[in-house]
Amino acid sequence: MKKLFSKSIKRIIEKWAVNEWKVAFSCLIIALALPIVLNTRYLLSVMTICCVNSILAVSLNMLTGYLGITSLGHAAFYGLGAYTAAILGTRFELNIIVTLPAGMIIAGIAAFLLGLAAIRAPSRHLAIITLGFCEIVKIVELNWFSFTGGANGIHSVPRISLLGWDLSGKYAKYYLALFLLILTISTISLIMHSKIGRAIYSIRDNEIAAESMGVNVFSYKLFVFTFSAMFAGLAGAFYAHHFSYVSPLSFTFEQSIVLLSMVILGGIGSMPGTIIGAIILSLLPELLRDFTTWRQVIYGAIIVILMVARPSGMLGKYNFKHIRQQVKYSKLLTKNENKPLEKMTG
Amino acid sequence: MLFQQLINGLTIGTAYALVTIGFTMIYGVLELTNFAHSSYYMLGAYLCVSFMNLIGLDVLGFLLGTIGAILVCGTISALTDKLALGVIRKRGGAAISALLCTIGIQTVINNAIILGYGSETRQFINVFNLGRFKIGPATVSWMQVIIATVAILIMLLLTFIIRRTKFGAGMRAISQNQRAAQMMGVKVNKIIQWTFFISASVSALSGVLIGMYYRTLEVNMATVVGSKAFAAALLGGIGELPGAVIGGFVIGVLESFVAGYVSSGYRDAIAFAVLIVVLVVRPQGILGKKIHHKV
Amino acid sequence: MKILDISHLTIRFGGLTAVNDFDMSVSKGEIVGIIGPNGAGKTTVFNMLTGIYTPTSGTIHYRDILLNNRQPHEIAKMGICRTFQNIRLFDKMTVIENVMVASHTRTAERFINILTRSKKMRKTEAAVESNAMTLLELVGLADYRYEYAPSLPYGLQRKLEIARAMAAEPEIILLDEPAAGMNDRETSEMAKFILEIRDMGFTVVLIEHDMRLVMGICDRVYVLNFGSLIAEGCCEDVKTNPAVIEAYLGKEVQLNASTRS
């Protein structure tokens, strides 16, 4: 029974891998069409949050899943992006054309400087270094009252508008978030399917061998660290406009842990897995809203149970590209095996 | 003023040190960052108060309550390894999966405490009432002396266990090579479970002592101590028990100086900034040995 | 023509002198062996050559460029690439991807081409892949191209390491115990293969325990013992050198004494 079950799962995964493009395209169509059915302000807002969290999880996966560096400070870059957008939006009344890239750049610069100093440190130290950075950013946000509004945060960040169009409606915000998510996914996928991607994977698997094969480990680590922080900054800048309010408490170390959970739960190093993980962990708190008191306990218990049941996350064991190649190759082999047979009979 | 800051810093530092000892022990054996560890610190303190309410608010009640808290926390911790972390290990899960699992356990325990006890601050009655004495310009309470003594005794005891006993030899073997240890007849799972038991017990004991020192229990006491213990362990050199104590002291003293002379708002920020600088300059921590990887 | 010149190379780890005053030179097209008992410092020489360790003193010159303080990836780019004694493959990558990684320094790609997946970029990728396929066929691993590296048997993993080093298109290939753990037949196959590599235009420096392999194919050998060079020259000279015999077998007198007692 159990064998049958795992066999059918394997077949489904194989089908999925072979038709990855079709599946992704169908998902995109569904995501575009969903607002027709789920059209209340609440549901659309939940879906928008799913998109924002997916951007964060996908960018963190690039660092943690592909490169193998565990970061406990992704929320810091998320927060930096949000604060950049909020400050530019409230003080200079700039719109998203400026604030989104600005959020990316500020988060990127911060990550670059932190990485320049610390990225050479061993992985377990990077976990605590990023955690410490996250705490420092939060404390500065809390205490630099004149600039960040302290614990009160920043209110009334301008609504989203673009070239005079008001995009702050419930539908427009969702579609904008979806667009940003697709932008993130495609940029990161394109990079990972190039020589840069190969170099990144090789660093994860064996740093010394990668370095000896001519991969500049330090600059690739710095690049991925900066790049993933930039997308976190993008998500943050969007967040600031979406809620038109930012507060230091949204970007704590606990938030970093939640983001990391999304990546690990979905399957570390798997793009579809990460997105599924992000959606599940974004929906779970909403689904558990009725059990306010028990919510956190159930949430924790679900994480424990899922990790025990599937230690490598939901899709962590499967590399779709490799499965695709293996399926194609085995088909090729069976075809070639048949050929000489035909000759013999003919 | 300076001396008083030092004394206060050392007391906070002792709390961090006690939590860090257990934390670094598990790290030393499994290379696992146990996020659930600080939860036992909080759980121990709350359980001790509950037991004292049942038995009596006197020294006997406190002692029995402490023992009860230690046993319960240790058992829960060992069970989490038996039922969850051990299973992940057996299935060959990545280190990061185990880490996420401990985060889940932490979430469950911390929120179960809020569910069971409510989120308001509770009182922890000090049954000893030993008073205080003066060293030069600074005041020191006997409670501070007790806490420091217990911390040092526990550190010595654990160092003895790890260096001199068969159990400790097993622990060291597992930390070097789990599979080889298993083949040499070391009961790997049993030793790891006992390590979890001991580590959580020490954490619970420190929760009891520090709770009594501050006379209050708060639901965020675990998170406050947790990241500091993490920092202290790395600062001192992770996996090294004396390193844990020194790391705890350094962070405690640093915090109290920053709070006293700079600004209490930036207290935690500067502690972490120093940690980052130390880790960048000296990756192995204060006492850690530089590992030479063979290529 | 001398392409690699090592002189007075020394490295100390704390109080231990792992390599002491080592001199070596390699000419283009040679196969040079480094032999010696366990712990003689052979792999340490490789680690210094490839920039993983920095020498305490002495110099390493590759075509008149000083390599002492270079990063490993720079040295790989210049044209020295290696295999590892304790195999270091990329575990979660397929066999062909392992080889493709090593083309890293030989292809340059602009970031914009990657983001647009331009024609030029796809062409380069196809070339890298077909180059990797050629190398896999050469070492006999073509059928395993989409397997994961750790699923290969030990001997094939060693071959994969060599294919990977070749994909980096170096001038000098450093082989660290290429025949370790192989049986006689596999070892002689490996010897033949190393000669083939040389005929393809690579210069080979190899560390080996198997004396027959070394004596069969090396043009010159260097013998290390306790970090110091005790003999060098062509195989015949080294084989009869008393210092070498002593290092490998111990002093004759002592040997007799111990068997008698």
Coordinates of N, CA and C in Angstrom, one line a residue, chain A residues 10 43 102 123 148-149 170 188 275 302:
Chain A
K10 N 5.5 9.4 -7.2 CA 6.7 9.6 -8.1 C 6.2 9.9 -9.5
L43 N -10.5 38.8 0.8 CA -9.8 37.7 0.1 C -8.7 38.2 -0.8
A102 N 13.9 52.2 -5.5 CA 14.7 52.8 -4.4 C 14.8 51.8 -3.2
S123 N 29.0 29.3 7.6 CA 27.6 29.3 7.5 C 26.9 29.6 8.8
T148 N 12.2 57.7 11.6 CA 11.4 56.5 11.4 C 10.1 56.5 12.1
G149 N 9.9 57.5 13.0 CA 8.7 57.5 13.8 C 8.7 56.5 15.0
K170 N -8.6 47.3 -5.0 CA -8.3 46.0 -4.5 C -7.8 45.1 -5.6
I188 N 15.0 35.2 -11.3 CA 15.8 34.3 -10.5 C 15.9 33.0 -11.3
I275 N 7.1 28.4 -3.4 CA 5.9 29.2 -3.6 C 4.7 28.5 -2.8
I302 N 1.9 22.1 13.6 CA 1.9 21.7 12.2 C 3.3 21.7 11.6

